[in-house]
Coordinates of C-alpha atoms in Angstrom, one line a residue:
M1 CA -1.8 27.3 0.5
E2 CA -4.6 23.8 0.5
R3 CA -3.1 21.2 -1.5
E4 CA -5.5 20.5 -6.0
D5 CA -7.5 17.9 -5.6
P6 CA -5.3 15.3 -8.0
F7 CA -8.4 13.2 -8.5
A8 CA -11.2 16.3 -9.9
F9 CA -9.5 15.5 -13.8
V10 CA -10.8 12.0 -13.3
R11 CA -14.3 12.9 -12.3
D12 CA -14.3 15.8 -13.9
Q13 CA -13.8 13.4 -17.7
L14 CA -15.9 10.6 -16.1
R15 CA -18.5 13.3 -15.7
R16 CA -18.0 14.3 -19.6
Q17 CA -17.8 11.0 -21.2
R18 CA -20.4 9.8 -19.6
A19 CA -22.4 12.6 -21.0
L20 CA -21.3 12.5 -24.4
R21 CA -23.6 8.9 -24.8
N22 CA -26.2 10.7 -23.3
M23 CA -26.0 7.6 -20.1
S24 CA -27.3 9.4 -16.9
Q25 CA -25.6 8.1 -13.8
D26 CA -28.3 5.2 -13.4
E27 CA -27.7 4.4 -16.7
F28 CA -24.7 4.1 -16.0
G29 CA -24.7 2.5 -13.0
K30 CA -26.9 -0.7 -13.9
R31 CA -24.0 -1.4 -16.7
A32 CA -21.5 -0.8 -14.2
N33 CA -23.3 -3.2 -11.2
Y34 CA -22.9 0.0 -9.0
S35 CA -26.0 1.7 -7.8
G36 CA -26.8 4.9 -9.0
S37 CA -26.1 6.4 -5.8
T38 CA -22.7 5.4 -6.5
V39 CA -22.2 6.6 -9.8
S40 CA -23.3 10.2 -8.0
A41 CA -20.7 10.0 -5.2
V42 CA -18.1 9.4 -7.6
E43 CA -18.4 12.1 -9.3
T44 CA -19.2 14.0 -6.7
G45 CA -16.2 13.7 -4.9
T46 CA -17.9 12.3 -1.9
R47 CA -16.5 8.6 -2.7
L48 CA -13.0 7.4 -4.1
I49 CA -12.3 6.6 -7.6
D50 CA -10.8 2.6 -6.7
L51 CA -9.2 0.5 -10.2
P52 CA -12.3 -1.9 -10.0
Y53 CA -14.3 1.5 -10.7
A54 CA -11.6 3.2 -13.6
K55 CA -11.8 -0.1 -15.8
R56 CA -15.7 -0.6 -15.4
A57 CA -15.6 3.2 -16.7
D58 CA -12.5 2.3 -19.3
E59 CA -14.6 -0.8 -20.6
I60 CA -18.7 0.7 -20.4
L61 CA -17.5 3.6 -22.5
D62 CA -15.0 2.6 -24.6
T63 CA -12.4 4.8 -23.6
G64 CA -9.6 2.6 -24.3
G65 CA -7.7 2.5 -20.3
L66 CA -8.3 6.0 -19.7
F67 CA -9.8 6.3 -16.1
E68 CA -7.3 3.3 -15.7
S69 CA -4.0 5.2 -16.8
L70 CA -5.5 8.4 -15.6
L71 CA -5.7 6.9 -11.7
R72 CA -2.7 5.7 -11.8
S73 CA -1.3 9.5 -12.6
A74 CA -3.8 11.3 -9.7
Q75 CA -2.4 8.2 -7.4
D76 CA 1.3 9.2 -8.0
D77 CA -0.1 13.0 -7.5
G78 CA -1.6 11.9 -4.4
E79 CA 1.9 10.2 -3.3
P80 CA 4.6 12.5 -1.8
T81 CA 7.1 13.3 -3.8
W82 CA 10.0 12.2 -1.8
F83 CA 8.4 9.0 -1.8
K84 CA 7.8 8.6 -5.9
P85 CA 11.3 7.3 -6.6
Y86 CA 11.0 5.1 -4.3
L87 CA 7.4 3.7 -6.0
E88 CA 9.0 3.1 -8.7
A89 CA 11.6 1.2 -8.1
E90 CA 8.3 -1.1 -6.0
R91 CA 7.0 -1.6 -9.6
N92 CA 10.1 -2.4 -10.8
G93 CA 11.7 -4.9 -8.8
R94 CA 12.3 -8.7 -8.8
Q95 CA 12.6 -8.6 -4.7
L96 CA 11.2 -5.7 -1.8
R97 CA 12.2 -6.4 1.0
F98 CA 11.3 -4.7 4.8
F99 CA 12.2 -3.8 8.1
E100 CA 9.7 -2.5 10.6
P101 CA 10.2 -2.2 14.1
M102 CA 7.3 -0.1 15.5
L103 CA 4.6 -0.5 12.4
I104 CA 3.0 -3.2 10.1
P105 CA 5.2 -2.6 5.8
G106 CA 2.7 -0.4 4.0
L107 CA 2.7 -2.9 2.1
L108 CA 0.7 -5.7 4.4
Q109 CA -1.6 -3.3 5.8
T110 CA -5.5 -3.4 5.7
E111 CA -7.0 -0.1 4.9
N112 CA -8.2 0.3 8.7
Y113 CA -5.0 0.2 9.5
A114 CA -3.3 2.2 6.4
R115 CA -6.2 4.9 7.9
A116 CA -5.3 5.0 11.3
V117 CA -1.5 5.4 9.9
L118 CA -2.2 8.2 8.6
R119 CA -4.1 9.5 10.3
M120 CA -1.5 9.4 13.6
D121 CA -1.0 13.5 11.7
D122 CA -3.8 15.1 13.2
V123 CA -3.8 17.7 11.4
R124 CA -3.5 16.0 7.7
P125 CA -7.3 17.1 6.3
E126 CA -10.0 13.8 5.5
S127 CA -9.3 13.7 1.9
E128 CA -5.8 13.3 1.8
V129 CA -5.9 10.7 4.0
E130 CA -8.4 9.1 2.5
Q131 CA -6.2 9.8 -1.4
R132 CA -3.1 8.3 0.5
V133 CA -5.5 5.2 2.1
S134 CA -6.5 4.2 -1.3
A135 CA -2.8 4.6 -3.0
R136 CA -1.3 2.8 -1.1
L137 CA -4.9 -0.3 -1.4
E138 CA -3.6 0.1 -5.1
R139 CA 0.2 0.2 -4.0
Q140 CA -0.3 -3.4 -2.8
E141 CA -2.1 -4.5 -6.6
I142 CA 1.6 -5.8 -7.5
L143 CA 1.3 -8.4 -4.6
R144 CA -1.6 -9.7 -6.5
R145 CA -0.1 -9.9 -10.8
E146 CA 0.5 -12.9 -12.8
R147 CA 4.2 -12.0 -12.3
P148 CA 4.8 -10.4 -8.5
P149 CA 7.9 -9.2 -6.9
Q150 CA 9.3 -11.9 -3.7
V151 CA 8.5 -9.6 -0.8
I152 CA 10.5 -10.8 2.3
A153 CA 9.3 -9.0 5.5
V154 CA 11.4 -8.5 8.8
I155 CA 9.0 -7.1 11.5
D156 CA 9.4 -6.2 15.0
E157 CA 7.2 -8.0 17.7
S158 CA 6.5 -4.7 19.1
A159 CA 5.1 -3.8 16.2
L160 CA 2.5 -6.4 16.3
R161 CA 1.5 -6.3 19.9
R162 CA 0.0 -2.8 19.7
R163 CA -3.3 -2.8 21.6
D164 CA -5.6 -1.4 18.7
A165 CA -9.1 -2.7 17.6
I166 CA -7.6 -3.0 14.0
M167 CA -5.0 -5.6 15.2
G168 CA -6.7 -8.1 15.2
E169 CA -8.0 -7.7 11.3
Q170 CA -5.0 -6.5 10.4
L171 CA -3.5 -9.6 11.7
A172 CA -5.4 -12.6 10.2
Y173 CA -4.5 -10.2 7.0
L174 CA -1.3 -10.7 7.5
L175 CA -1.0 -14.6 8.1
R176 CA -3.4 -14.9 4.5
M177 CA -0.2 -12.5 3.0
A178 CA 1.8 -15.8 4.6
E179 CA 0.2 -17.6 2.7
L180 CA 1.3 -16.6 -1.2
P181 CA 4.1 -18.6 -2.0
H182 CA 6.2 -14.9 -2.6
V183 CA 5.6 -13.4 0.9
H184 CA 7.7 -14.3 3.8
L185 CA 8.0 -13.0 7.3
N186 CA 10.2 -13.6 9.5
I187 CA 9.4 -11.5 13.2
V188 CA 11.9 -10.3 15.8
P189 CA 11.3 -11.5 19.2
L190 CA 11.6 -9.5 22.1
T191 CA 13.7 -11.6 23.5
A192 CA 16.5 -10.9 21.2
G193 CA 16.5 -7.7 23.1
L194 CA 17.9 -4.3 21.8
H195 CA 20.2 -4.5 18.0
I196 CA 20.7 -2.6 14.8
G197 CA 17.3 -2.5 13.4
L198 CA 16.0 -0.6 16.2
S199 CA 18.0 2.9 14.7
G200 CA 14.3 2.5 12.1
P201 CA 12.4 1.0 9.2
L202 CA 14.4 0.8 5.8
M203 CA 13.2 -0.1 2.2
L204 CA 15.9 -2.2 0.3
V205 CA 14.1 -3.2 -4.3
M206 CA 16.9 -5.3 -6.2
L207 CA 15.9 -4.0 -9.9
A208 CA 16.2 -6.8 -13.0
D209 CA 20.1 -5.9 -13.8
G210 CA 20.4 -6.9 -9.9
T211 CA 21.0 -3.1 -8.6
W212 CA 19.4 -2.1 -5.2
V213 CA 17.7 0.7 -4.7
G214 CA 17.3 2.4 -1.0
H215 CA 14.9 4.5 1.4
L216 CA 13.9 5.6 4.6
D217 CA 11.4 6.7 6.3
H218 CA 12.1 10.0 9.3
Q219 CA 9.6 12.3 10.6
L220 CA 9.4 14.7 8.2
G221 CA 9.2 11.9 5.2
G222 CA 11.7 10.3 3.6
S223 CA 15.0 9.4 1.5
P224 CA 16.0 7.4 -1.6
V225 CA 19.4 5.9 -0.7
A226 CA 20.9 4.6 -4.4
A227 CA 25.0 5.5 -3.5
E228 CA 26.4 1.9 -3.2
E229 CA 28.0 2.9 0.0
G230 CA 24.5 3.9 1.5
V231 CA 22.6 0.9 0.3
A232 CA 25.0 -2.0 0.8
T233 CA 25.3 -0.5 4.6
L234 CA 21.6 -0.9 4.3
L235 CA 21.9 -4.2 3.5
A236 CA 24.4 -5.1 5.9
R237 CA 22.2 -4.3 9.1
W238 CA 18.8 -5.4 7.4
E239 CA 20.7 -9.2 7.2
G240 CA 21.9 -8.2 10.7
V241 CA 17.8 -8.0 11.4
R242 CA 17.0 -11.2 9.1
G243 CA 19.7 -13.1 10.7
I244 CA 18.0 -12.3 14.5
A245 CA 14.6 -13.3 13.3
L246 CA 13.0 -16.5 13.9
P247 CA 12.4 -18.6 11.4
E248 CA 9.2 -18.4 9.2
D249 CA 8.0 -21.5 10.7
Q250 CA 7.7 -19.6 13.6
S251 CA 6.9 -16.3 13.2
I252 CA 4.5 -16.9 12.3
A253 CA 3.2 -19.4 14.7
L254 CA 4.0 -16.4 17.0
I255 CA 1.7 -14.0 14.0
K256 CA -1.2 -16.2 14.8
E257 CA -0.3 -16.5 18.9
I258 CA -1.0 -12.7 19.1
E259 CA -3.7 -13.4 16.4
S260 CA -6.0 -15.5 18.9
Q261 CA -5.7 -12.5 22.1
H262 CA -7.6 -10.7 19.3
G263 CA -10.4 -13.4 19.7
P264 CA -12.4 -14.1 16.9
Q265 CA -12.5 -12.0 13.2

């Protein structure tokens, strides 16, 4: 059974609210600084609705934040059920810790990298890929808010050395993100050999009250980790991989070295 498009209701409401104000697509687009063809594409679903578009629609149609709220709800609906508990914790977290042995962490991915990762599941419909890409990019907005969480990401060097064409862009973006004062990167060098982190990726969130929530990805999806014993194990393993990672300045230098091998971006 094909999954219902979670953005269909948002598009319907956009069309309805615009029509109630006797506003054509061209007129709406002119006010919103979009072309009429872009407005048409959004309303027919051939172009995804993003947060800037939703906010402009709220301003022009005077809907009091309706479309921003609907869009965020639709993006949550577009995420797998197993990932929603972690997303809620991430939005409210004070500190985020990641370890990735094979990929760039989702919170630090470019649009093209995220799309390529999601397309690795070759039976996933393209519409779902695009919904998930949009949701992942919107998820990254927490890094740009007034009070962002501290992010400490430990990444295995092998994840940086993929030879895909998109990696030059991704590495350049990773370096720009590392310039943010609240984003810290540590790379586990290939010379570290075998280590406990190679068992798989992990994510940890420290909440405002000091408690921790964990998450594990696997081939069938992912699993939240809230039990005290499980969280303690993840914290210990994260400290283990950070302990063998390069210091931050050496990590940045290594990323720059690998990025330079891809030529100018």
